[in-house]
Amino acid sequence: MGVKHLWDILDSCKKTLPLEHLRDKRVCIDLSCWIVQLQNVNKSHCSIKDKVYLRGLFHRLRALLALNCTLVLVADGAIPAIKLSTYRRRLNSETKVSQDETNSDKASSLQRNMGSEFSGMIKEANILGMALGIPCIISLEEAEAQCAVLNSESLCDGCFTSDSDIFLFGARTVYRDICLGEGGYVVCYEMNDIETKLGFGRNSLITLALLLGSDYTPGVHKLGQEAACQIVKSIGESNVLQRVASEGLSFANKPKGLKKRNQAPRRTNKENCSHTINENGPAHNLPNENPYLTVIEAYLRPKCHSADSSVVQRALGVLPFDRLKLQNICARYFEWPPEKTDEYILPKIAERKLRQFANLRSTSSALGIKPPLDKMPVRCPLLDIIKHRKVLGRESFEVSWEHIDGLKTSVVPADLVECACPEKIVELEEKRALAKKQNIRKPRVKRSEKAAPISEIDKKLQDLLLDIENEHIATQKAVLYRQSVTEKTVDVTEVRQSNQNIPLSTESTSNVERVDTVYISSALAVQQAEVIDLLSPSPPMRVRKITKCQEASVSYIPNVAKCQEAEVPCVEFIDLSDTENDVSPTHAMKARELRVFLNSIRGHP
């Protein structure tokens, strides 16, 4: 919890910064606060078995890793003796707090129950962090106190926590909230802003904790935050703790004024007996003891690992990223396949490596050393730029990676590529310019040349179309030939009709029979040349009677009436004259559809 109403008092110093503000920073994380935040967000929708808090922690950590943040997880250790009463009250324990537990001089810190459900959640988060290459420090007592020590010793650039008493332990930069996704941001509080805008230093904030209440003290009853701030400002930063050490909190209970000057202030029985100090302090304290000195000591000198301890130095080292271990953890907790885990984490790991390479180049440039890309002591992880992209309104590049197992391509911000390897961008522009020149010089290709290679099906359809066209041409030629023969026959018939009364000689008779033979042979040739479409409907049958004259004196007249008059036997046959001169509509329609289909395949209009 921290100090009551302290976040409200510091609201004017709150800053909302973009997530990019954390780039290349070393940040400590109060792990307990993050687990509680993530669990409370999804508490009404999901159970603990769903591991939603662990999944949210995974996404937060990978987002910070992509910004090349050096992360250190800090977990709570033992419960401070001065906090036992508050701790048991939060747990709604029926066990009453003894005087030894209340008196921190006699009581000792209480070890946490490592078998509890919350301790199991902390352990899972620690395992996840180790797989990602993030170390974890188990504090001696309060995690926020350990974070504050690291920050005050300049071993980290900021601390993530929601406990406001971290300022009382000496922290300088605190991040209270974080938001991921589009427009991601962090809520930041700087101690410099608190000192400048509000006039409160560390001593003033400790005094506010004594007046308003915190995890270590209950505070003054019915004292508001505005009144507490006025009291602290009136005393001053440099003298406020000395005042508390000498007088306790008696200065906080002086009456502001009476409505009537002659009216004396009313006091309760407790106030008459022990004044204000005894009201807020432990009941067993002697009049000469000051119970607030213990609280001040707990804030000024918390029990933590020192900056030069082996625990801190080991945590500040670099741990490797264990891809296989992370895949197993995500498969066990989230039921993710290895491909999904790689899809989430590998692009972020690659982006972190590129940022580290960019920092190396910028540092060398600041020192006046500007080696070319191929002369750098560390090889650039970016292999090539594929194309330009725009992600959520941000200019980016799709790039290919080198020596990153399981990852071939991903999308990174354009400003990062420009900082790390501007030579790659120059190469991309040169390729574009060359491609434009080639497009200008290249002659325009005809549509027929652009057509795709003819497949086996296209060849069969083309052959079928050619066969249909050849058959149609042969049929037309046969029809034309028959028309010419018919015209000649009509001319011969007219000559015969004009010479009916002239007796025919044997030679003329033979000529007539020769003409008949030519006509019959031509008709047979036409019938053989005709192609009958079996898919088209058959033409209607028409009966037509012809005769073969037995006598030479009878003229060859293809007329049924004259044959009947001559009493000549008749032979029936099918008249195909209509189909000879006119192509079947169904046949023509199918041929047209086939041509359209072939043209659509070839890309013709």
Coordinates of C-alpha atoms in Angstrom, one line a residue:
M1 CA 0.0 0.0 0.0
G2 CA 2.6 2.5 1.1
V3 CA 1.7 5.9 2.5
K4 CA -2.0 6.8 2.6
H5 CA -3.1 9.5 0.1
L6 CA 0.5 10.0 -1.1
W7 CA -0.2 9.3 -4.7
D8 CA -3.0 12.0 -4.6
I9 CA -0.5 14.5 -3.1
L10 CA 2.0 13.8 -5.8
D11 CA -0.5 13.9 -8.6
S12 CA 0.7 17.3 -9.9
C13 CA 4.2 15.7 -10.4
K14 CA 2.8 12.8 -12.5
K15 CA 4.2 12.5 -16.1
T16 CA 2.8 10.3 -18.8
L17 CA 5.8 9.4 -21.1
P18 CA 5.8 7.3 -24.2
L19 CA 7.1 3.7 -23.9
E20 CA 10.1 4.7 -25.9
H21 CA 11.3 6.6 -22.9
L22 CA 12.5 3.4 -21.4
R23 CA 14.8 2.6 -24.3
D24 CA 18.3 1.4 -23.2
K25 CA 17.5 1.9 -19.5
R26 CA 18.1 -0.5 -16.6
V27 CA 14.9 -0.9 -14.7
C28 CA 14.1 -2.7 -11.4
I29 CA 10.6 -4.3 -11.1
D30 CA 8.8 -4.9 -7.9
L31 CA 7.5 -8.3 -8.9
S32 CA 4.8 -8.6 -6.2
C33 CA 3.2 -5.4 -7.3
W34 CA 3.1 -6.5 -11.0
I35 CA 1.6 -9.9 -10.1
V36 CA -1.1 -8.3 -8.0
Q37 CA -1.9 -5.8 -10.8
L38 CA -2.1 -8.4 -13.5
Q39 CA -4.1 -10.8 -11.3
N40 CA -6.7 -8.1 -10.2
V41 CA -7.3 -7.1 -13.8
N42 CA -8.4 -10.5 -14.8
K43 CA -9.6 -11.8 -11.5
S44 CA -13.3 -11.5 -12.3
H45 CA -12.9 -13.3 -15.7
C46 CA -10.3 -15.9 -15.2
S47 CA -9.0 -18.2 -12.5
I48 CA -5.5 -18.6 -11.3
K49 CA -5.2 -21.9 -13.1
D50 CA -5.4 -20.0 -16.4
K51 CA -2.1 -18.2 -15.6
V52 CA -3.4 -14.9 -17.0
Y53 CA -1.1 -13.0 -14.7
L54 CA 1.9 -14.9 -16.0
R55 CA 0.9 -14.3 -19.6
G56 CA 0.5 -10.6 -19.0
L57 CA 3.9 -10.6 -17.3
F58 CA 5.4 -12.3 -20.4
H59 CA 4.0 -9.7 -22.7
R60 CA 5.3 -6.8 -20.5
L61 CA 8.8 -8.3 -20.3
R62 CA 9.1 -9.0 -24.1
A63 CA 7.9 -5.4 -24.8
L64 CA 10.6 -4.0 -22.6
L65 CA 13.3 -6.4 -24.0
A66 CA 12.5 -5.1 -27.5
L67 CA 13.5 -1.6 -26.2
N68 CA 16.8 -3.0 -25.0
C69 CA 15.9 -2.5 -21.4
T70 CA 18.0 -4.3 -18.8
L71 CA 15.5 -5.7 -16.4
V72 CA 16.0 -6.9 -12.8
L73 CA 13.1 -8.6 -11.0
V74 CA 13.0 -8.0 -7.2
A75 CA 10.8 -10.2 -4.9
D76 CA 9.9 -9.6 -1.3
G77 CA 11.8 -11.4 1.4
A78 CA 10.9 -11.7 5.1
I79 CA 8.1 -9.5 6.6
P80 CA 9.7 -6.6 8.7
A81 CA 8.9 -6.8 12.4
I82 CA 7.5 -3.3 12.3
K83 CA 5.0 -4.4 9.7
L84 CA 3.7 -7.5 11.4
S85 CA 0.6 -5.8 12.8
T86 CA -0.3 -4.4 9.4
Y87 CA 0.4 -7.8 7.7
R88 CA -1.9 -9.7 10.1
R89 CA -4.6 -7.2 9.8
R90 CA -4.6 -7.5 6.0
L91 CA -4.8 -11.3 6.3
N92 CA -7.8 -10.9 8.6
S93 CA -6.0 -13.2 11.1
E94 CA -7.8 -14.0 14.3
T95 CA -4.5 -14.2 16.1
K96 CA -4.0 -11.0 18.0
V97 CA -0.7 -9.1 17.7
S98 CA 1.4 -9.5 20.7
Q99 CA 3.4 -6.8 22.3
D100 CA 6.6 -8.4 21.2
E101 CA 5.5 -8.4 17.6
T102 CA 4.5 -4.7 17.9
N103 CA 7.7 -3.7 19.5
S104 CA 10.3 -4.0 16.7
D105 CA 13.2 -3.8 19.2
K106 CA 12.2 -7.2 20.6
A107 CA 10.4 -8.8 17.6
S108 CA 12.2 -10.2 14.5
S109 CA 11.1 -10.3 10.9
L110 CA 8.7 -13.1 9.9
Q111 CA 9.7 -15.5 7.1
R112 CA 7.0 -15.7 4.4
N113 CA 5.1 -18.9 3.7
M114 CA 6.8 -20.2 0.6
G115 CA 4.0 -22.8 0.2
S116 CA 1.3 -20.3 -0.2
E117 CA -0.5 -19.6 -3.5
F118 CA 1.0 -16.2 -4.0
S119 CA 4.5 -17.5 -3.3
G120 CA 3.9 -20.1 -6.0
M121 CA 3.0 -17.3 -8.4
I122 CA 6.2 -15.4 -7.6
K123 CA 8.2 -18.6 -8.2
E124 CA 6.6 -19.1 -11.6
A125 CA 7.4 -15.5 -12.6
N126 CA 11.0 -16.0 -11.5
I127 CA 11.3 -19.1 -13.7
L128 CA 9.8 -17.2 -16.7
G129 CA 12.2 -14.3 -16.1
M130 CA 15.3 -16.6 -15.9
A131 CA 14.3 -18.2 -19.3
L132 CA 14.2 -14.7 -20.8
G133 CA 17.6 -13.9 -19.4
I134 CA 16.2 -11.6 -16.6
P135 CA 17.8 -12.1 -13.1
C136 CA 15.8 -12.0 -9.9
I137 CA 16.8 -10.6 -6.5
I138 CA 15.2 -12.0 -3.4
S139 CA 15.3 -9.0 -1.0
L140 CA 16.0 -9.4 2.7
E141 CA 12.7 -7.7 3.5
E142 CA 10.8 -5.2 1.4
A143 CA 11.2 -5.4 -2.4
E144 CA 10.5 -1.7 -2.9
A145 CA 13.2 -0.9 -0.4
Q146 CA 15.7 -3.0 -2.4
C147 CA 14.6 -1.3 -5.6
A148 CA 15.1 2.1 -4.0
V149 CA 18.6 1.3 -2.8
L150 CA 19.6 0.2 -6.4
N151 CA 18.1 3.4 -7.8
S152 CA 19.7 5.7 -5.2
E153 CA 23.1 4.0 -5.8
S154 CA 22.6 4.7 -9.6
L155 CA 22.6 0.9 -10.3
C156 CA 19.3 1.3 -12.2
D157 CA 17.5 4.2 -13.9
G158 CA 14.1 3.7 -12.4
C159 CA 11.8 1.4 -10.5
F160 CA 8.4 -0.1 -11.3
T161 CA 6.2 -0.3 -8.3
S162 CA 2.8 0.8 -7.0
D163 CA 3.9 1.2 -3.4
S164 CA 4.3 4.9 -2.7
D165 CA 6.7 4.4 0.3
I166 CA 9.4 3.7 -2.2
F167 CA 10.2 7.4 -2.2
L168 CA 10.7 7.2 1.6
F169 CA 13.3 4.5 1.1
G170 CA 15.3 6.8 -1.2
A171 CA 14.1 6.2 -4.8
R172 CA 14.6 9.0 -7.3
T173 CA 12.6 7.8 -10.4
V174 CA 9.5 5.7 -10.0
Y175 CA 7.2 4.2 -12.8
R176 CA 3.8 3.5 -11.3
D177 CA 1.9 2.2 -14.4
I178 CA 2.7 0.8 -17.8
C179 CA 0.5 0.5 -20.9
L180 CA 1.4 -1.6 -23.9
G181 CA 0.1 -1.6 -27.5
E182 CA -0.5 1.3 -29.8
G183 CA 0.3 4.5 -28.0
G184 CA 2.0 2.7 -25.1
Y185 CA 3.1 4.8 -22.2
V186 CA 4.4 4.8 -18.6
V187 CA 3.4 6.9 -15.7
C188 CA 6.5 8.4 -14.1
Y189 CA 7.3 10.3 -10.9
E190 CA 10.6 12.1 -10.4
M191 CA 11.9 13.1 -7.0
N192 CA 13.3 16.2 -8.5
D193 CA 9.8 17.3 -9.6
I194 CA 8.5 16.6 -6.1
E195 CA 11.2 18.7 -4.5
T196 CA 10.7 21.5 -7.0
K197 CA 6.9 21.7 -7.3
L198 CA 5.8 20.6 -3.8
G199 CA 8.9 21.4 -1.7
F200 CA 8.9 17.9 -0.2
G201 CA 12.1 16.0 0.2
R202 CA 12.7 12.5 1.7
N203 CA 12.4 13.8 5.3
S204 CA 9.1 15.6 4.6
L205 CA 7.7 12.4 3.0
I206 CA 8.6 10.4 6.0
T207 CA 6.8 12.9 8.2
L208 CA 3.8 12.7 6.0
A209 CA 3.8 9.0 6.5
L210 CA 3.8 9.5 10.3
L211 CA 0.9 11.9 10.0
L212 CA -1.3 10.2 7.4
G213 CA -0.4 6.6 8.2
S214 CA 1.5 3.9 6.3
D215 CA 2.5 0.2 6.6
Y216 CA 4.6 1.0 9.6
T217 CA 2.4 3.5 11.5
P218 CA -1.4 4.2 11.8
G219 CA -1.1 8.0 11.6
V220 CA -2.9 10.8 13.3
H221 CA -6.7 10.3 13.6
K222 CA -8.9 12.6 11.5
L223 CA -5.9 14.5 10.0
G224 CA -6.5 15.2 6.3
Q225 CA -3.8 15.3 3.6
E226 CA -4.1 19.1 3.1
A227 CA -3.6 19.8 6.8
A228 CA -0.7 17.4 7.0
C229 CA 1.0 19.0 4.0
Q230 CA 0.6 22.5 5.5
I231 CA 2.2 21.3 8.8
V232 CA 5.1 19.7 7.1
K233 CA 5.7 22.8 4.9
S234 CA 5.5 25.1 7.9
I235 CA 8.3 23.2 9.6
G236 CA 10.6 22.7 6.6
E237 CA 12.5 19.8 5.1
S238 CA 15.7 20.2 7.1
N239 CA 14.1 20.5 10.6
V240 CA 11.0 18.3 10.4
L241 CA 12.6 15.0 11.5
Q242 CA 14.5 16.7 14.4
R243 CA 11.2 18.1 15.5
V244 CA 9.6 14.7 15.4
A245 CA 12.5 13.2 17.3
S246 CA 12.3 15.8 20.0
E247 CA 8.5 16.4 20.3
G248 CA 6.9 13.5 18.6
L249 CA 3.7 14.5 16.8
S250 CA 2.5 17.0 19.4
F251 CA 2.8 19.8 16.9
A252 CA 0.2 18.2 14.7
N253 CA -2.5 18.4 17.4
K254 CA -2.3 22.2 18.2
P255 CA -5.7 23.7 17.7
K256 CA -6.0 25.9 14.6
G257 CA -8.3 28.3 16.3
L258 CA -11.5 28.5 18.3
K259 CA -14.8 29.9 17.3
K260 CA -15.0 31.7 20.6
R261 CA -11.8 32.9 22.2
N262 CA -13.0 32.1 25.7
Q263 CA -13.9 28.5 24.7
A264 CA -11.4 25.9 25.7
P265 CA -10.6 23.0 23.5
R266 CA -12.3 19.7 24.3
R267 CA -10.1 16.8 25.0
T268 CA -10.9 13.1 25.3
N269 CA -9.9 10.9 28.2
K270 CA -7.1 9.5 26.1
E271 CA -5.8 12.9 25.2
N272 CA -5.9 14.0 28.9
C273 CA -3.9 10.9 29.9
S274 CA -1.3 10.5 27.3
H275 CA -1.6 13.3 24.8
T276 CA -1.3 12.6 21.1
I277 CA 1.9 10.6 21.0
N278 CA 0.4 7.9 23.2
E279 CA -2.7 7.9 21.1
N280 CA -0.9 7.0 17.9
G281 CA 2.0 5.1 19.4
P282 CA 2.1 1.7 21.0
A283 CA 0.2 1.4 24.3
H284 CA 3.2 0.0 26.3
N285 CA 5.6 2.9 25.5
L286 CA 6.9 4.8 28.4
P287 CA 6.6 8.6 28.5
N288 CA 10.3 9.0 27.8
E289 CA 10.2 6.8 24.7
N290 CA 9.5 8.1 21.2
P291 CA 7.8 5.4 19.1
Y292 CA 8.3 7.3 15.8
L293 CA 12.1 7.0 15.9
T294 CA 11.7 3.3 15.0
V295 CA 9.6 4.2 12.0
I296 CA 12.1 6.8 10.9
E297 CA 14.9 4.4 11.2
A298 CA 13.1 1.8 9.2
Y299 CA 12.7 4.2 6.3
L300 CA 16.2 5.7 6.4
R301 CA 18.1 2.4 6.9
P302 CA 16.0 -0.5 5.5
K303 CA 17.4 -4.1 5.6
C304 CA 18.5 -4.7 2.0
H305 CA 21.4 -6.2 0.0
S306 CA 24.1 -3.6 -0.3
A307 CA 25.2 -2.3 -3.7
D308 CA 28.5 -4.1 -3.5
S309 CA 27.1 -7.4 -2.3
S310 CA 27.5 -10.6 -4.4
V311 CA 23.7 -10.9 -4.8
V312 CA 23.4 -7.5 -6.4
Q313 CA 26.6 -7.9 -8.5
R314 CA 25.4 -11.3 -9.8
A315 CA 22.0 -9.9 -10.7
L316 CA 23.6 -7.0 -12.6
G317 CA 25.4 -9.5 -14.9
V318 CA 24.2 -10.6 -18.3
L319 CA 22.2 -13.9 -18.4
P320 CA 21.6 -15.7 -21.7
F321 CA 18.3 -16.1 -23.4
D322 CA 17.2 -19.8 -23.2
R323 CA 14.9 -20.4 -26.2
L324 CA 14.3 -24.1 -25.5
K325 CA 13.5 -23.5 -21.8
L326 CA 11.1 -20.7 -22.7
Q327 CA 9.3 -23.0 -25.2
N328 CA 8.8 -25.6 -22.5
I329 CA 7.5 -23.1 -20.0
C330 CA 5.0 -21.6 -22.5
A331 CA 3.9 -25.1 -23.4
R332 CA 3.4 -26.1 -19.8
Y333 CA 1.7 -22.8 -18.6
F334 CA 0.0 -21.5 -21.7
E335 CA -0.3 -24.6 -23.9
W336 CA 1.5 -22.8 -26.7
P337 CA 3.3 -24.7 -29.5
P338 CA 7.0 -23.8 -30.0
E339 CA 6.1 -21.9 -33.2
K340 CA 3.8 -19.6 -31.3
T341 CA 6.4 -18.9 -28.6
D342 CA 9.0 -18.1 -31.3
E343 CA 6.6 -15.8 -33.1
Y344 CA 6.1 -13.8 -29.9
I345 CA 9.6 -13.6 -28.6
L346 CA 12.2 -14.0 -31.4
P347 CA 11.3 -10.7 -33.2
K348 CA 11.8 -8.9 -29.9
I349 CA 15.1 -10.6 -29.2
A350 CA 16.3 -9.6 -32.7
E351 CA 15.2 -6.0 -32.2
R352 CA 17.1 -5.9 -28.9
K353 CA 20.3 -7.1 -30.7
L354 CA 19.9 -4.5 -33.4
R355 CA 19.5 -1.8 -30.7
Q356 CA 22.7 -3.0 -29.0
F357 CA 24.5 -2.8 -32.3
A358 CA 23.1 0.7 -32.8
N359 CA 24.4 1.8 -29.4
L360 CA 27.8 0.4 -30.3
R361 CA 28.0 2.4 -33.5
S362 CA 26.7 5.6 -31.8
T363 CA 29.3 5.2 -29.0
S364 CA 32.1 4.7 -31.5
S365 CA 30.9 7.8 -33.5
A366 CA 30.9 9.9 -30.3
L367 CA 34.6 8.9 -29.8
G368 CA 35.5 9.9 -33.3
I369 CA 35.7 6.4 -34.6
K370 CA 33.5 5.7 -37.6
P371 CA 34.4 2.4 -39.2
P372 CA 32.3 1.1 -42.1
L373 CA 29.7 -1.5 -41.5
D374 CA 31.8 -4.4 -42.7
K375 CA 34.7 -3.3 -40.4
M376 CA 32.7 -3.3 -37.2
P377 CA 34.1 -5.6 -34.5
V378 CA 30.6 -7.0 -34.0
R379 CA 28.7 -8.3 -37.0
C380 CA 25.4 -6.6 -37.7
P381 CA 22.5 -9.0 -37.1
L382 CA 20.5 -7.4 -39.9
L383 CA 21.2 -9.1 -43.2
D384 CA 19.1 -7.2 -45.7
I385 CA 16.1 -4.8 -46.0
I386 CA 13.3 -6.5 -48.0
K387 CA 10.8 -3.7 -48.4
H388 CA 9.3 -0.6 -46.8
R389 CA 6.3 -1.1 -44.4
K390 CA 4.0 1.1 -42.3
V391 CA 2.9 -0.4 -39.0
L392 CA 0.3 1.5 -37.0
G393 CA 1.2 4.7 -38.7
R394 CA 4.9 4.2 -38.0
E395 CA 7.5 4.0 -40.7
S396 CA 9.1 0.5 -40.6
F397 CA 11.1 -1.9 -42.7
E398 CA 10.7 -5.6 -43.2
V399 CA 14.1 -7.1 -42.8
S400 CA 15.9 -10.4 -42.9
W401 CA 18.1 -11.6 -40.0
E402 CA 21.4 -13.4 -39.8
H403 CA 22.5 -15.9 -37.2
I404 CA 19.1 -15.8 -35.3
D405 CA 17.8 -19.4 -35.0
G406 CA 14.1 -19.7 -35.9
L407 CA 13.7 -16.2 -37.3
K408 CA 14.1 -15.3 -40.9
T409 CA 12.2 -12.0 -41.3
S410 CA 10.4 -9.4 -39.1
V411 CA 9.4 -5.8 -39.0
V412 CA 11.5 -3.2 -37.2
P413 CA 11.1 0.6 -36.9
A414 CA 12.8 2.6 -39.6
D415 CA 14.5 5.0 -37.2
L416 CA 16.2 2.0 -35.6
V417 CA 17.6 0.7 -38.9
E418 CA 18.7 4.2 -39.8
C419 CA 20.7 4.4 -36.5
A420 CA 22.1 0.9 -36.7
C421 CA 23.0 0.5 -40.4
P422 CA 22.1 3.4 -42.7
E423 CA 24.2 1.6 -45.4
K424 CA 21.4 -0.9 -45.8
I425 CA 18.9 1.9 -46.5
V426 CA 21.2 3.3 -49.1
E427 CA 21.4 -0.1 -50.8
L428 CA 17.6 -0.3 -50.8
E429 CA 17.3 3.1 -52.5
E430 CA 19.9 2.1 -55.1
K431 CA 18.0 -1.1 -55.9
R432 CA 14.8 0.9 -56.3
A433 CA 16.5 3.5 -58.6
L434 CA 18.0 0.7 -60.7
A435 CA 14.6 -1.0 -61.0
K436 CA 13.0 2.2 -62.2
K437 CA 15.6 2.7 -64.9
Q438 CA 15.1 -0.9 -66.1
N439 CA 11.4 -0.4 -66.3
I440 CA 11.8 2.8 -68.4
R441 CA 14.3 1.3 -70.9
K442 CA 12.5 -2.0 -71.3
P443 CA 10.2 -2.0 -74.3
R444 CA 6.6 -2.5 -73.8
V445 CA 5.7 -6.1 -74.0
K446 CA 2.6 -7.1 -76.0
R447 CA -0.2 -9.0 -74.3
S448 CA 0.4 -12.0 -76.5
E449 CA 4.0 -12.1 -75.2
K450 CA 2.9 -11.7 -71.6
A451 CA 0.7 -14.8 -71.9
A452 CA 1.6 -17.7 -69.7
P453 CA 3.1 -20.8 -71.3
I454 CA 0.5 -23.0 -72.9
S455 CA -0.3 -26.0 -70.7
E456 CA -1.4 -29.4 -71.8
I457 CA -5.1 -28.5 -71.4
D458 CA -4.6 -25.4 -73.5
K459 CA -3.0 -27.5 -76.3
K460 CA -5.9 -29.9 -76.3
L461 CA -8.4 -27.1 -76.5
Q462 CA -6.5 -25.4 -79.3
D463 CA -6.3 -28.6 -81.3
L464 CA -10.0 -29.2 -80.9
L465 CA -10.7 -25.7 -82.1
L466 CA -8.5 -26.2 -85.1
D467 CA -10.3 -29.4 -86.0
I468 CA -13.7 -27.7 -85.7
E469 CA -12.5 -24.9 -88.0
N470 CA -11.1 -27.3 -90.5
E471 CA -14.3 -29.4 -90.6
H472 CA -16.3 -26.2 -91.1
I473 CA -14.0 -25.1 -94.0
A474 CA -14.3 -28.6 -95.6
T475 CA -18.1 -28.5 -95.3
Q476 CA -18.3 -25.0 -96.9
K477 CA -16.1 -26.2 -99.8
A478 CA -18.3 -29.2 -100.4
V479 CA -21.4 -27.1 -100.4
L480 CA -19.9 -24.7 -102.9
Y481 CA -18.9 -27.6 -105.1
R482 CA -22.4 -29.1 -105.1
Q483 CA -23.9 -25.7 -105.9
S484 CA -21.7 -25.5 -109.0
V485 CA -22.6 -29.0 -110.1
T486 CA -26.3 -28.3 -109.5
E487 CA -26.1 -25.2 -111.7
K488 CA -24.5 -27.3 -114.5
T489 CA -27.3 -29.9 -114.1
V490 CA -29.9 -27.3 -114.4
D491 CA -28.4 -26.0 -117.6
V492 CA -28.4 -29.5 -119.0
T493 CA -32.0 -30.0 -118.0
E494 CA -33.1 -26.8 -119.7
V495 CA -31.4 -27.9 -122.9
R496 CA -33.2 -31.2 -122.7
Q497 CA -36.5 -29.5 -122.2
S498 CA -36.0 -27.3 -125.2
N499 CA -35.1 -30.4 -127.3
Q500 CA -37.8 -32.8 -126.1
N501 CA -39.2 -33.3 -129.6
I502 CA -35.8 -33.9 -131.0
P503 CA -35.0 -37.6 -131.0
L504 CA -31.8 -38.4 -129.1
S505 CA -29.1 -40.3 -130.8
T506 CA -27.1 -43.0 -129.2
E507 CA -24.2 -40.5 -128.6
S508 CA -26.4 -37.9 -126.9
T509 CA -27.9 -40.6 -124.7
S510 CA -24.4 -41.6 -123.5
N511 CA -23.7 -37.9 -122.7
V512 CA -26.7 -37.7 -120.6
E513 CA -25.8 -40.8 -118.7
R514 CA -22.3 -39.4 -118.2
V515 CA -23.8 -36.2 -116.7
D516 CA -25.9 -38.4 -114.4
T517 CA -22.9 -40.3 -113.3
V518 CA -20.9 -37.1 -112.6
Y519 CA -23.8 -35.7 -110.6
I520 CA -24.2 -38.8 -108.5
S521 CA -20.5 -39.1 -107.9
S522 CA -20.4 -35.4 -106.8
A523 CA -23.3 -36.0 -104.4
L524 CA -21.5 -38.9 -102.9
A525 CA -18.4 -36.8 -102.5
V526 CA -20.4 -34.1 -100.8
Q527 CA -21.9 -36.6 -98.5
Q528 CA -18.5 -38.0 -97.6
A529 CA -17.1 -34.5 -97.0
E530 CA -19.9 -33.6 -94.7
V531 CA -19.1 -33.7 -91.0
I532 CA -22.0 -34.5 -88.7
D533 CA -21.9 -33.0 -85.2
L534 CA -23.1 -35.7 -82.9
L535 CA -23.6 -33.3 -80.1
S536 CA -26.0 -31.1 -82.1
P537 CA -29.6 -32.2 -82.6
S538 CA -30.3 -34.1 -85.7
P539 CA -32.1 -32.2 -88.6
P540 CA -35.7 -33.0 -89.4
M541 CA -36.1 -35.9 -91.9
R542 CA -37.6 -34.9 -95.2
V543 CA -38.6 -37.5 -97.8
R544 CA -37.8 -36.8 -101.4
K545 CA -38.5 -39.1 -104.4
I546 CA -36.1 -39.5 -107.2
T547 CA -36.1 -41.9 -110.2
K548 CA -33.6 -43.4 -112.4
C549 CA -34.9 -43.3 -116.0
Q550 CA -34.9 -46.6 -117.6
E551 CA -35.4 -45.2 -121.1
A552 CA -33.0 -42.8 -122.8
S553 CA -35.9 -40.8 -124.2
V554 CA -37.0 -39.8 -120.7
S555 CA -35.2 -36.7 -119.6
Y556 CA -33.5 -36.6 -116.1
I557 CA -35.8 -34.2 -114.3
P558 CA -35.5 -34.2 -110.4
N559 CA -39.2 -33.5 -110.1
V560 CA -41.6 -35.8 -108.2
A561 CA -44.7 -34.9 -110.2
K562 CA -43.0 -35.7 -113.5
C563 CA -41.7 -39.0 -112.2
Q564 CA -45.1 -39.9 -111.1
E565 CA -46.5 -39.1 -114.5
A566 CA -43.8 -41.3 -116.1
E567 CA -44.7 -44.1 -113.6
V568 CA -41.1 -44.6 -112.6
P569 CA -40.2 -46.4 -109.4
C570 CA -39.0 -44.0 -106.6
V571 CA -36.2 -44.2 -104.0
E572 CA -36.5 -42.3 -100.7
F573 CA -33.5 -40.5 -99.1
I574 CA -32.8 -37.8 -96.5
D575 CA -32.5 -34.3 -97.8
L576 CA -29.5 -32.6 -96.2
S577 CA -29.7 -29.5 -98.3
D578 CA -30.7 -27.3 -95.3
T579 CA -27.7 -28.6 -93.2
E580 CA -25.4 -28.3 -96.1
N581 CA -26.0 -24.6 -96.6
D582 CA -26.6 -23.6 -93.0
V583 CA -24.5 -24.5 -90.0
S584 CA -26.3 -25.7 -86.9
P585 CA -27.0 -22.9 -84.4
T586 CA -26.0 -25.1 -81.5
H587 CA -22.8 -26.0 -83.2
A588 CA -22.0 -22.4 -83.9
M589 CA -22.8 -21.4 -80.3
K590 CA -20.5 -24.0 -78.8
A591 CA -17.7 -23.1 -81.1
R592 CA -18.1 -19.4 -80.1
E593 CA -18.0 -20.3 -76.4
L594 CA -14.9 -22.4 -76.9
R595 CA -13.2 -19.5 -78.6
V596 CA -14.1 -17.1 -75.8
F597 CA -12.8 -19.5 -73.2
L598 CA -9.5 -19.9 -75.0
N599 CA -9.1 -16.2 -75.4
S600 CA -9.8 -15.6 -71.6
I601 CA -7.1 -18.2 -70.8
R602 CA -4.5 -16.5 -73.1
G603 CA -5.3 -13.1 -71.7
H604 CA -6.8 -11.7 -74.9
P605 CA -9.7 -9.3 -74.6

